[in-house]
PDB file of N, CA and C in Angstrom:
ATOM      1  N   MET X   1       4.310 -29.850 114.606  1.00  0.00           N
ATOM      2  CA  MET X   1       4.713 -30.857 115.558  1.00  0.00           C
ATOM      3  C   MET X   1       4.712 -32.258 114.933  1.00  0.00           C
ATOM      4  N   LYS X   2       3.774 -32.512 114.019  1.00  0.00           N
ATOM      5  CA  LYS X   2       3.758 -33.823 113.377  1.00  0.00           C
ATOM      6  C   LYS X   2       5.039 -34.040 112.585  1.00  0.00           C
ATOM      7  N   ARG X   3       5.516 -32.981 111.945  1.00  0.00           N
ATOM      8  CA  ARG X   3       6.740 -33.080 111.168  1.00  0.00           C
ATOM      9  C   ARG X   3       7.929 -33.421 112.064  1.00  0.00           C
ATOM     10  N   LEU X   4       7.956 -32.835 113.244  1.00  0.00           N
ATOM     11  CA  LEU X   4       9.020 -33.110 114.203  1.00  0.00           C
ATOM     12  C   LEU X   4       8.962 -34.560 114.676  1.00  0.00           C
ATOM     13  N   LYS X   5       7.759 -35.059 114.931  1.00  0.00           N
ATOM     14  CA  LYS X   5       7.618 -36.452 115.359  1.00  0.00           C
ATOM     15  C   LYS X   5       8.064 -37.408 114.261  1.00  0.00           C
ATOM     16  N   TYR X   6       7.701 -37.122 113.004  1.00  0.00           N
ATOM     17  CA  TYR X   6       8.132 -37.970 111.905  1.00  0.00           C
ATOM     18  C   TYR X   6       9.648 -37.944 111.772  1.00  0.00           C
ATOM     19  N   LEU X   7      10.247 -36.779 111.939  1.00  0.00           N
ATOM     20  CA  LEU X   7      11.698 -36.654 111.870  1.00  0.00           C
ATOM     21  C   LEU X   7      12.358 -37.453 112.990  1.00  0.00           C
ATOM     22  N   PHE X   8      11.771 -37.415 114.169  1.00  0.00           N
ATOM     23  CA  PHE X   8      12.272 -38.182 115.309  1.00  0.00           C
ATOM     24  C   PHE X   8      12.307 -39.670 114.970  1.00  0.00           C
ATOM     25  N   TYR X   9      11.217 -40.187 114.430  1.00  0.00           N
ATOM     26  CA  TYR X   9      11.168 -41.606 114.101  1.00  0.00           C
ATOM     27  C   TYR X   9      12.088 -41.949 112.934  1.00  0.00           C
ATOM     28  N   LEU X  10      12.245 -41.045 111.998  1.00  0.00           N
ATOM     29  CA  LEU X  10      13.166 -41.270 110.892  1.00  0.00           C
ATOM     30  C   LEU X  10      14.597 -41.379 111.404  1.00  0.00           C
ATOM     31  N   LEU X  11      14.989 -40.478 112.282  1.00  0.00           N
ATOM     32  CA  LEU X  11      16.332 -40.551 112.857  1.00  0.00           C
ATOM     33  C   LEU X  11      16.524 -41.823 113.667  1.00  0.00           C
ATOM     34  N   LEU X  12      15.489 -42.232 114.371  1.00  0.00           N
ATOM     35  CA  LEU X  12      15.574 -43.469 115.136  1.00  0.00           C
ATOM     36  C   LEU X  12      15.805 -44.656 114.207  1.00  0.00           C
ATOM     37  N   LEU X  13      15.064 -44.709 113.112  1.00  0.00           N
ATOM     38  CA  LEU X  13      15.248 -45.793 112.153  1.00  0.00           C
ATOM     39  C   LEU X  13      16.628 -45.753 111.521  1.00  0.00           C
ATOM     40  N   LEU X  14      17.093 -44.559 111.166  1.00  0.00           N
ATOM     41  CA  LEU X  14      18.427 -44.438 110.581  1.00  0.00           C
ATOM     42  C   LEU X  14      19.500 -44.904 111.549  1.00  0.00           C
ATOM     43  N   SER X  15      19.364 -44.542 112.799  1.00  0.00           N
ATOM     44  CA  SER X  15      20.391 -44.916 113.770  1.00  0.00           C
ATOM     45  C   SER X  15      20.371 -46.407 114.072  1.00  0.00           C
ATOM     46  N   VAL X  16      19.204 -47.029 114.007  1.00  0.00           N
ATOM     47  CA  VAL X  16      19.118 -48.460 114.292  1.00  0.00           C
ATOM     48  C   VAL X  16      19.547 -49.285 113.086  1.00  0.00           C
ATOM     49  N   HIS X  17      19.044 -48.955 111.910  1.00  0.00           N
ATOM     50  CA  HIS X  17      19.293 -49.778 110.732  1.00  0.00           C
ATOM     51  C   HIS X  17      20.594 -49.452 110.012  1.00  0.00           C
ATOM     52  N   HIS X  18      21.109 -48.270 110.182  1.00  0.00           N
ATOM     53  CA  HIS X  18      22.333 -47.875 109.486  1.00  0.00           C
ATOM     54  C   HIS X  18      23.372 -47.399 110.488  1.00  0.00           C
ATOM     55  N   ASN X  19      23.538 -48.148 111.533  1.00  0.00           N
ATOM     56  CA  ASN X  19      24.418 -47.734 112.619  1.00  0.00           C
ATOM     57  C   ASN X  19      25.880 -47.671 112.191  1.00  0.00           C
ATOM     58  N   SER X  20      26.260 -48.357 111.123  1.00  0.00           N
ATOM     59  CA  SER X  20      27.657 -48.356 110.706  1.00  0.00           C
ATOM     60  C   SER X  20      28.011 -47.147 109.841  1.00  0.00           C
ATOM     61  N   TYR X  21      27.034 -46.339 109.477  1.00  0.00           N
ATOM     62  CA  TYR X  21      27.293 -45.170 108.647  1.00  0.00           C
ATOM     63  C   TYR X  21      27.230 -43.897 109.476  1.00  0.00           C
ATOM     64  N   ALA X  22      28.037 -42.938 109.095  1.00  0.00           N
ATOM     65  CA  ALA X  22      27.994 -41.643 109.782  1.00  0.00           C
ATOM     66  C   ALA X  22      26.768 -40.882 109.318  1.00  0.00           C
ATOM     67  N   ILE X  23      26.068 -40.290 110.265  1.00  0.00           N
ATOM     68  CA  ILE X  23      24.898 -39.485 109.916  1.00  0.00           C
ATOM     69  C   ILE X  23      25.364 -38.051 109.741  1.00  0.00           C
ATOM     70  N   LYS X  24      25.261 -37.541 108.529  1.00  0.00           N
ATOM     71  CA  LYS X  24      25.704 -36.185 108.238  1.00  0.00           C
ATOM     72  C   LYS X  24      24.545 -35.343 107.726  1.00  0.00           C
ATOM     73  N   TYR X  25      23.360 -35.668 108.185  1.00  0.00           N
ATOM     74  CA  TYR X  25      22.173 -34.935 107.770  1.00  0.00           C
ATOM     75  C   TYR X  25      21.918 -33.791 108.726  1.00  0.00           C
ATOM     76  N   ARG X  26      21.082 -32.897 108.334  1.00  0.00           N
ATOM     77  CA  ARG X  26      20.661 -31.813 109.219  1.00  0.00           C
ATOM     78  C   ARG X  26      19.284 -32.153 109.758  1.00  0.00           C
ATOM     79  N   VAL X  27      19.105 -31.941 111.054  1.00  0.00           N
ATOM     80  CA  VAL X  27      17.806 -32.166 111.670  1.00  0.00           C
ATOM     81  C   VAL X  27      16.950 -30.953 111.341  1.00  0.00           C
ATOM     82  N   ASP X  28      15.888 -31.194 110.580  1.00  0.00           N
ATOM     83  CA  ASP X  28      14.973 -30.127 110.173  1.00  0.00           C
ATOM     84  C   ASP X  28      15.704 -28.965 109.507  1.00  0.00           C
ATOM     85  N   GLN X  29      16.813 -29.238 108.846  1.00  0.00           N
ATOM     86  CA  GLN X  29      17.633 -28.268 108.112  1.00  0.00           C
ATOM     87  C   GLN X  29      18.133 -27.126 108.982  1.00  0.00           C
ATOM     88  N   ARG X  30      18.228 -27.334 110.283  1.00  0.00           N
ATOM     89  CA  ARG X  30      18.716 -26.280 111.174  1.00  0.00           C
ATOM     90  C   ARG X  30      19.880 -26.733 112.042  1.00  0.00           C
ATOM     91  N   PHE X  31      20.041 -28.025 112.223  1.00  0.00           N
ATOM     92  CA  PHE X  31      21.028 -28.526 113.167  1.00  0.00           C
ATOM     93  C   PHE X  31      22.015 -29.452 112.474  1.00  0.00           C
ATOM     94  N   GLN X  32      23.282 -29.265 112.756  1.00  0.00           N
ATOM     95  CA  GLN X  32      24.296 -30.188 112.255  1.00  0.00           C
ATOM     96  C   GLN X  32      24.454 -31.314 113.270  1.00  0.00           C
ATOM     97  N   VAL X  33      24.303 -32.534 112.805  1.00  0.00           N
ATOM     98  CA  VAL X  33      24.416 -33.698 113.679  1.00  0.00           C
ATOM     99  C   VAL X  33      25.861 -34.186 113.629  1.00  0.00           C
ATOM    100  N   PHE X  34      26.206 -35.141 114.457  1.00  0.00           N
ATOM    101  CA  PHE X  34      27.563 -35.652 114.568  1.00  0.00           C
ATOM    102  C   PHE X  34      28.095 -36.192 113.250  1.00  0.00           C
ATOM    103  N   ASP X  35      29.423 -36.312 113.176  1.00  0.00           N
ATOM    104  CA  ASP X  35      30.062 -36.939 112.023  1.00  0.00           C
ATOM    105  C   ASP X  35      30.285 -38.430 112.248  1.00  0.00           C
ATOM    106  N   HIS X  36      29.654 -38.988 113.253  1.00  0.00           N
ATOM    107  CA  HIS X  36      29.737 -40.419 113.530  1.00  0.00           C
ATOM    108  C   HIS X  36      28.344 -40.896 113.944  1.00  0.00           C
ATOM    109  N   PRO X  37      28.117 -42.194 114.009  1.00  0.00           N
ATOM    110  CA  PRO X  37      26.755 -42.721 114.178  1.00  0.00           C
ATOM    111  C   PRO X  37      26.032 -42.250 115.441  1.00  0.00           C
ATOM    112  N   VAL X  38      24.770 -41.914 115.254  1.00  0.00           N
ATOM    113  CA  VAL X  38      23.893 -41.595 116.377  1.00  0.00           C
ATOM    114  C   VAL X  38      23.402 -42.923 116.946  1.00  0.00           C
ATOM    115  N   THR X  39      23.562 -43.114 118.257  1.00  0.00           N
ATOM    116  CA  THR X  39      23.169 -44.380 118.875  1.00  0.00           C
ATOM    117  C   THR X  39      21.886 -44.268 119.676  1.00  0.00           C
ATOM    118  N   SER X  40      21.507 -43.051 120.059  1.00  0.00           N
ATOM    119  CA  SER X  40      20.273 -42.890 120.825  1.00  0.00           C
ATOM    120  C   SER X  40      19.754 -41.472 120.678  1.00  0.00           C
ATOM    121  N   LEU X  41      18.449 -41.347 120.823  1.00  0.00           N
ATOM    122  CA  LEU X  41      17.838 -40.028 120.814  1.00  0.00           C
ATOM    123  C   LEU X  41      16.572 -40.064 121.640  1.00  0.00           C
ATOM    124  N   ALA X  42      16.196 -38.891 122.147  1.00  0.00           N
ATOM    125  CA  ALA X  42      15.001 -38.801 122.987  1.00  0.00           C
ATOM    126  C   ALA X  42      14.344 -37.450 122.782  1.00  0.00           C
ATOM    127  N   LEU X  43      13.041 -37.457 122.663  1.00  0.00           N
ATOM    128  CA  LEU X  43      12.254 -36.239 122.526  1.00  0.00           C
ATOM    129  C   LEU X  43      11.794 -35.814 123.912  1.00  0.00           C
ATOM    130  N   SER X  44      11.927 -34.529 124.227  1.00  0.00           N
ATOM    131  CA  SER X  44      11.559 -34.051 125.563  1.00  0.00           C
ATOM    132  C   SER X  44      10.061 -34.185 125.799  1.00  0.00           C
ATOM    133  N   ASN X  45       9.666 -34.084 127.056  1.00  0.00           N
ATOM    134  CA  ASN X  45       8.261 -34.272 127.435  1.00  0.00           C
ATOM    135  C   ASN X  45       7.340 -33.257 126.772  1.00  0.00           C
ATOM    136  N   ASN X  46       7.778 -32.017 126.639  1.00  0.00           N
ATOM    137  CA  ASN X  46       6.952 -30.996 125.997  1.00  0.00           C
ATOM    138  C   ASN X  46       7.266 -30.868 124.508  1.00  0.00           C
ATOM    139  N   GLU X  47       8.073 -31.778 123.986  1.00  0.00           N
ATOM    140  CA  GLU X  47       8.388 -31.893 122.563  1.00  0.00           C
ATOM    141  C   GLU X  47       9.057 -30.658 121.978  1.00  0.00           C
ATOM    142  N   ASP X  48       9.800 -29.911 122.776  1.00  0.00           N
ATOM    143  CA  ASP X  48      10.498 -28.756 122.223  1.00  0.00           C
ATOM    144  C   ASP X  48      12.005 -28.953 122.160  1.00  0.00           C
ATOM    145  N   SER X  49      12.498 -30.103 122.596  1.00  0.00           N
ATOM    146  CA  SER X  49      13.930 -30.390 122.539  1.00  0.00           C
ATOM    147  C   SER X  49      14.161 -31.853 122.188  1.00  0.00           C
ATOM    148  N   ILE X  50      15.298 -32.084 121.535  1.00  0.00           N
ATOM    149  CA  ILE X  50      15.716 -33.435 121.190  1.00  0.00           C
ATOM    150  C   ILE X  50      17.108 -33.643 121.766  1.00  0.00           C
ATOM    151  N   ALA X  51      17.311 -34.757 122.436  1.00  0.00           N
ATOM    152  CA  ALA X  51      18.637 -35.136 122.929  1.00  0.00           C
ATOM    153  C   ALA X  51      19.177 -36.227 122.012  1.00  0.00           C
ATOM    154  N   LEU X  52      20.426 -36.065 121.564  1.00  0.00           N
ATOM    155  CA  LEU X  52      21.065 -37.047 120.693  1.00  0.00           C
ATOM    156  C   LEU X  52      22.354 -37.529 121.340  1.00  0.00           C
ATOM    157  N   GLY X  53      22.574 -38.831 121.329  1.00  0.00           N
ATOM    158  CA  GLY X  53      23.811 -39.411 121.833  1.00  0.00           C
ATOM    159  C   GLY X  53      24.501 -40.161 120.712  1.00  0.00           C
ATOM    160  N   SER X  54      25.829 -40.203 120.744  1.00  0.00           N
ATOM    161  CA  SER X  54      26.561 -40.814 119.642  1.00  0.00           C
ATOM    162  C   SER X  54      27.426 -41.975 120.105  1.00  0.00           C
ATOM    163  N   LYS X  55      27.966 -42.658 119.122  1.00  0.00           N
ATOM    164  CA  LYS X  55      28.813 -43.813 119.376  1.00  0.00           C
ATOM    165  C   LYS X  55      30.090 -43.427 120.108  1.00  0.00           C
ATOM    166  N   LYS X  56      30.587 -42.244 119.905  1.00  0.00           N
ATOM    167  CA  LYS X  56      31.833 -41.820 120.548  1.00  0.00           C
ATOM    168  C   LYS X  56      31.588 -41.049 121.840  1.00  0.00           C
ATOM    169  N   GLY X  57      30.375 -41.093 122.359  1.00  0.00           N
ATOM    170  CA  GLY X  57      30.091 -40.494 123.652  1.00  0.00           C
ATOM    171  C   GLY X  57      29.691 -39.033 123.629  1.00  0.00           C
ATOM    172  N   MET X  58      29.500 -38.451 122.457  1.00  0.00           N
ATOM    173  CA  MET X  58      29.073 -37.054 122.369  1.00  0.00           C
ATOM    174  C   MET X  58      27.570 -36.979 122.613  1.00  0.00           C
ATOM    175  N   ILE X  59      27.139 -35.900 123.289  1.00  0.00           N
ATOM    176  CA  ILE X  59      25.721 -35.695 123.563  1.00  0.00           C
ATOM    177  C   ILE X  59      25.364 -34.259 123.214  1.00  0.00           C
ATOM    178  N   LYS X  60      24.286 -34.074 122.447  1.00  0.00           N
ATOM    179  CA  LYS X  60      23.805 -32.747 122.069  1.00  0.00           C
ATOM    180  C   LYS X  60      22.335 -32.616 122.421  1.00  0.00           C
ATOM    181  N   ILE X  61      21.960 -31.396 122.802  1.00  0.00           N
ATOM    182  CA  ILE X  61      20.562 -31.048 123.015  1.00  0.00           C
ATOM    183  C   ILE X  61      20.197 -30.024 121.955  1.00  0.00           C
ATOM    184  N   MET X  62      19.128 -30.270 121.220  1.00  0.00           N
ATOM    185  CA  MET X  62      18.689 -29.367 120.169  1.00  0.00           C
ATOM    186  C   MET X  62      17.323 -28.805 120.525  1.00  0.00           C
ATOM    187  N   ASP X  63      17.234 -27.491 120.593  1.00  0.00           N
ATOM    188  CA  ASP X  63      15.983 -26.805 120.923  1.00  0.00           C
ATOM    189  C   ASP X  63      15.270 -26.475 119.629  1.00  0.00           C
ATOM    190  N   THR X  64      14.059 -26.983 119.470  1.00  0.00           N
ATOM    191  CA  THR X  64      13.334 -26.795 118.220  1.00  0.00           C
ATOM    192  C   THR X  64      12.636 -25.449 118.129  1.00  0.00           C
ATOM    193  N   LYS X  65      12.460 -24.768 119.248  1.00  0.00           N
ATOM    194  CA  LYS X  65      11.798 -23.461 119.218  1.00  0.00           C
ATOM    195  C   LYS X  65      12.776 -22.333 118.941  1.00  0.00           C
ATOM    196  N   SER X  66      13.898 -22.326 119.633  1.00  0.00           N
ATOM    197  CA  SER X  66      14.870 -21.249 119.444  1.00  0.00           C
ATOM    198  C   SER X  66      15.914 -21.601 118.393  1.00  0.00           C
ATOM    199  N   HIS X  67      15.859 -22.821 117.863  1.00  0.00           N
ATOM    200  CA  HIS X  67      16.789 -23.294 116.839  1.00  0.00           C
ATOM    201  C   HIS X  67      18.234 -23.236 117.321  1.00  0.00           C
ATOM    202  N   SER X  68      18.437 -23.510 118.584  1.00  0.00           N
ATOM    203  CA  SER X  68      19.794 -23.527 119.125  1.00  0.00           C
ATOM    204  C   SER X  68      20.161 -24.949 119.522  1.00  0.00           C
ATOM    205  N   GLN X  69      21.453 -25.162 119.699  1.00  0.00           N
ATOM    206  CA  GLN X  69      21.916 -26.464 120.149  1.00  0.00           C
ATOM    207  C   GLN X  69      23.017 -26.277 121.180  1.00  0.00           C
ATOM    208  N   SER X  70      23.124 -27.227 122.072  1.00  0.00           N
ATOM    209  CA  SER X  70      24.174 -27.167 123.084  1.00  0.00           C
ATOM    210  C   SER X  70      24.775 -28.553 123.251  1.00  0.00           C
ATOM    211  N   ASP X  71      26.062 -28.573 123.522  1.00  0.00           N
ATOM    212  CA  ASP X  71      26.766 -29.826 123.753  1.00  0.00           C
ATOM    213  C   ASP X  71      26.796 -30.118 125.236  1.00  0.00           C
ATOM    214  N   LEU X  72      26.509 -31.358 125.588  1.00  0.00           N
ATOM    215  CA  LEU X  72      26.631 -31.776 126.981  1.00  0.00           C
ATOM    216  C   LEU X  72      28.008 -32.359 127.246  1.00  0.00           C
ATOM    217  N   GLY X  73      28.862 -32.326 126.250  1.00  0.00           N
ATOM    218  CA  GLY X  73      30.225 -32.813 126.427  1.00  0.00           C
ATOM    219  C   GLY X  73      30.379 -34.251 125.994  1.00  0.00           C
ATOM    220  N   VAL X  74      31.534 -34.782 126.328  1.00  0.00           N
ATOM    221  CA  VAL X  74      31.872 -36.142 125.940  1.00  0.00           C
ATOM    222  C   VAL X  74      31.690 -37.058 127.137  1.00  0.00           C
ATOM    223  N   HIS X  75      30.882 -38.077 126.942  1.00  0.00           N
ATOM    224  CA  HIS X  75      30.685 -39.088 127.977  1.00  0.00           C
ATOM    225  C   HIS X  75      31.845 -40.072 127.878  1.00  0.00           C
ATOM    226  N   ASP X  76      32.062 -40.873 128.893  1.00  0.00           N
ATOM    227  CA  ASP X  76      33.229 -41.752 128.930  1.00  0.00           C
ATOM    228  C   ASP X  76      33.102 -43.026 128.095  1.00  0.00           C
ATOM    229  N   ALA X  77      31.968 -43.246 127.459  1.00  0.00           N
ATOM    230  CA  ALA X  77      31.779 -44.429 126.621  1.00  0.00           C
ATOM    231  C   ALA X  77      30.645 -44.172 125.636  1.00  0.00           C
ATOM    232  N   ASP X  78      30.404 -45.136 124.760  1.00  0.00           N
ATOM    233  CA  ASP X  78      29.316 -45.012 123.788  1.00  0.00           C
ATOM    234  C   ASP X  78      27.991 -44.807 124.516  1.00  0.00           C
ATOM    235  N   VAL X  79      27.196 -43.862 124.036  1.00  0.00           N
ATOM    236  CA  VAL X  79      25.890 -43.602 124.634  1.00  0.00           C
ATOM    237  C   VAL X  79      24.913 -44.644 124.097  1.00  0.00           C
ATOM    238  N   THR X  80      24.278 -45.386 125.005  1.00  0.00           N
ATOM    239  CA  THR X  80      23.350 -46.437 124.578  1.00  0.00           C
ATOM    240  C   THR X  80      21.894 -46.033 124.721  1.00  0.00           C
ATOM    241  N   ALA X  81      21.587 -45.107 125.636  1.00  0.00           N
ATOM    242  CA  ALA X  81      20.200 -44.678 125.818  1.00  0.00           C
ATOM    243  C   ALA X  81      20.156 -43.303 126.474  1.00  0.00           C
ATOM    244  N   LEU X  82      19.149 -42.535 126.089  1.00  0.00           N
ATOM    245  CA  LEU X  82      18.887 -41.229 126.692  1.00  0.00           C
ATOM    246  C   LEU X  82      17.428 -41.193 127.100  1.00  0.00           C
ATOM    247  N   ARG X  83      17.140 -40.494 128.199  1.00  0.00           N
ATOM    248  CA  ARG X  83      15.751 -40.365 128.642  1.00  0.00           C
ATOM    249  C   ARG X  83      15.591 -39.027 129.346  1.00  0.00           C
ATOM    250  N   TRP X  84      14.477 -38.350 129.071  1.00  0.00           N
ATOM    251  CA  TRP X  84      14.163 -37.081 129.728  1.00  0.00           C
ATOM    252  C   TRP X  84      13.390 -37.358 131.010  1.00  0.00           C
ATOM    253  N   THR X  85      13.708 -36.638 132.075  1.00  0.00           N
ATOM    254  CA  THR X  85      12.946 -36.740 133.316  1.00  0.00           C
ATOM    255  C   THR X  85      11.834 -35.702 133.290  1.00  0.00           C
ATOM    256  N   LYS X  86      10.962 -35.739 134.291  1.00  0.00           N
ATOM    257  CA  LYS X  86       9.853 -34.782 134.352  1.00  0.00           C
ATOM    258  C   LYS X  86      10.326 -33.355 134.565  1.00  0.00           C
ATOM    259  N   ASP X  87      11.506 -33.179 135.161  1.00  0.00           N
ATOM    260  CA  ASP X  87      12.036 -31.830 135.384  1.00  0.00           C
ATOM    261  C   ASP X  87      13.047 -31.425 134.311  1.00  0.00           C
ATOM    262  N   ASP X  88      12.912 -31.989 133.115  1.00  0.00           N
ATOM    263  CA  ASP X  88      13.712 -31.643 131.937  1.00  0.00           C
ATOM    264  C   ASP X  88      15.210 -31.867 132.111  1.00  0.00           C
ATOM    265  N   GLN X  89      15.579 -32.912 132.788  1.00  0.00           N
ATOM    266  CA  GLN X  89      16.966 -33.349 132.867  1.00  0.00           C
ATOM    267  C   GLN X  89      17.121 -34.563 131.953  1.00  0.00           C
ATOM    268  N   VAL X  90      18.331 -34.769 131.451  1.00  0.00           N
ATOM    269  CA  VAL X  90      18.587 -35.902 130.568  1.00  0.00           C
ATOM    270  C   VAL X  90      19.349 -36.978 131.336  1.00  0.00           C
ATOM    271  N   LEU X  91      18.787 -38.181 131.362  1.00  0.00           N
ATOM    272  CA  LEU X  91      19.469 -39.325 131.968  1.00  0.00           C
ATOM    273  C   LEU X  91      20.229 -40.059 130.877  1.00  0.00           C
ATOM    274  N   ILE X  92      21.471 -40.416 131.160  1.00  0.00           N
ATOM    275  CA  ILE X  92      22.354 -41.011 130.163  1.00  0.00           C
ATOM    276  C   ILE X  92      22.727 -42.429 130.581  1.00  0.00           C
ATOM    277  N   SER X  93      22.615 -43.368 129.651  1.00  0.00           N
ATOM    278  CA  SER X  93      23.138 -44.721 129.851  1.00  0.00           C
ATOM    279  C   SER X  93      24.251 -44.927 128.842  1.00  0.00           C
ATOM    280  N   SER X  94      25.311 -45.582 129.276  1.00  0.00           N
ATOM    281  CA  SER X  94      26.437 -45.800 128.371  1.00  0.00           C
ATOM    282  C   SER X  94      26.837 -47.264 128.358  1.00  0.00           C
ATOM    283  N   SER X  95      27.727 -47.607 127.439  1.00  0.00           N
ATOM    284  CA  SER X  95      28.126 -48.999 127.260  1.00  0.00           C
ATOM    285  C   SER X  95      28.938 -49.538 128.428  1.00  0.00           C
ATOM    286  N   ASN X  96      29.430 -48.673 129.309  1.00  0.00           N
ATOM    287  CA  ASN X  96      30.193 -49.171 130.452  1.00  0.00           C
ATOM    288  C   ASN X  96      29.400 -49.131 131.754  1.00  0.00           C
ATOM    289  N   ASP X  97      28.093 -48.837 131.683  1.00  0.00           N
ATOM    290  CA  ASP X  97      27.257 -48.849 132.886  1.00  0.00           C
ATOM    291  C   ASP X  97      27.099 -50.277 133.392  1.00  0.00           C
ATOM    292  N   THR X  98      27.136 -50.430 134.697  1.00  0.00           N
ATOM    293  CA  THR X  98      27.005 -51.762 135.285  1.00  0.00           C
ATOM    294  C   THR X  98      25.604 -52.041 135.792  1.00  0.00           C
ATOM    295  N   THR X  99      24.720 -51.032 135.756  1.00  0.00           N
ATOM    296  CA  THR X  99      23.365 -51.224 136.262  1.00  0.00           C
ATOM    297  C   THR X  99      22.429 -51.658 135.167  1.00  0.00           C
TER     298      THR X  99
END
C-alpha cells in the first residue's frame, strides 16, 4: 500500500509540474494511462481504486486489486478535479462547470 501511495503522489506531481507533456507511463506497470496530460486523480476511500481525469475529458478507473481498468467515457470538457464519495461514486468537476 505504501508503494501505491507513493505512486499516487508521483503521478500528482507529474500532472501538476509537467502538464504540457503527455503521460505515457504505466501505473504500477499494469495500466496504460492516457496519451495526453492527466489533469486530476483521486485515490478511493479504501485505497483499492484510482480515478484519473485527463485534459481532453477522458476518465478512467483503475482497480489495484483485480488489475482491471474501466473507462467512464468522455466528459464534455477538461477534467479539473475528481473526488470519491463515501459510497464509492466519483464526482467530476470540469473546466466548464459554473459552480
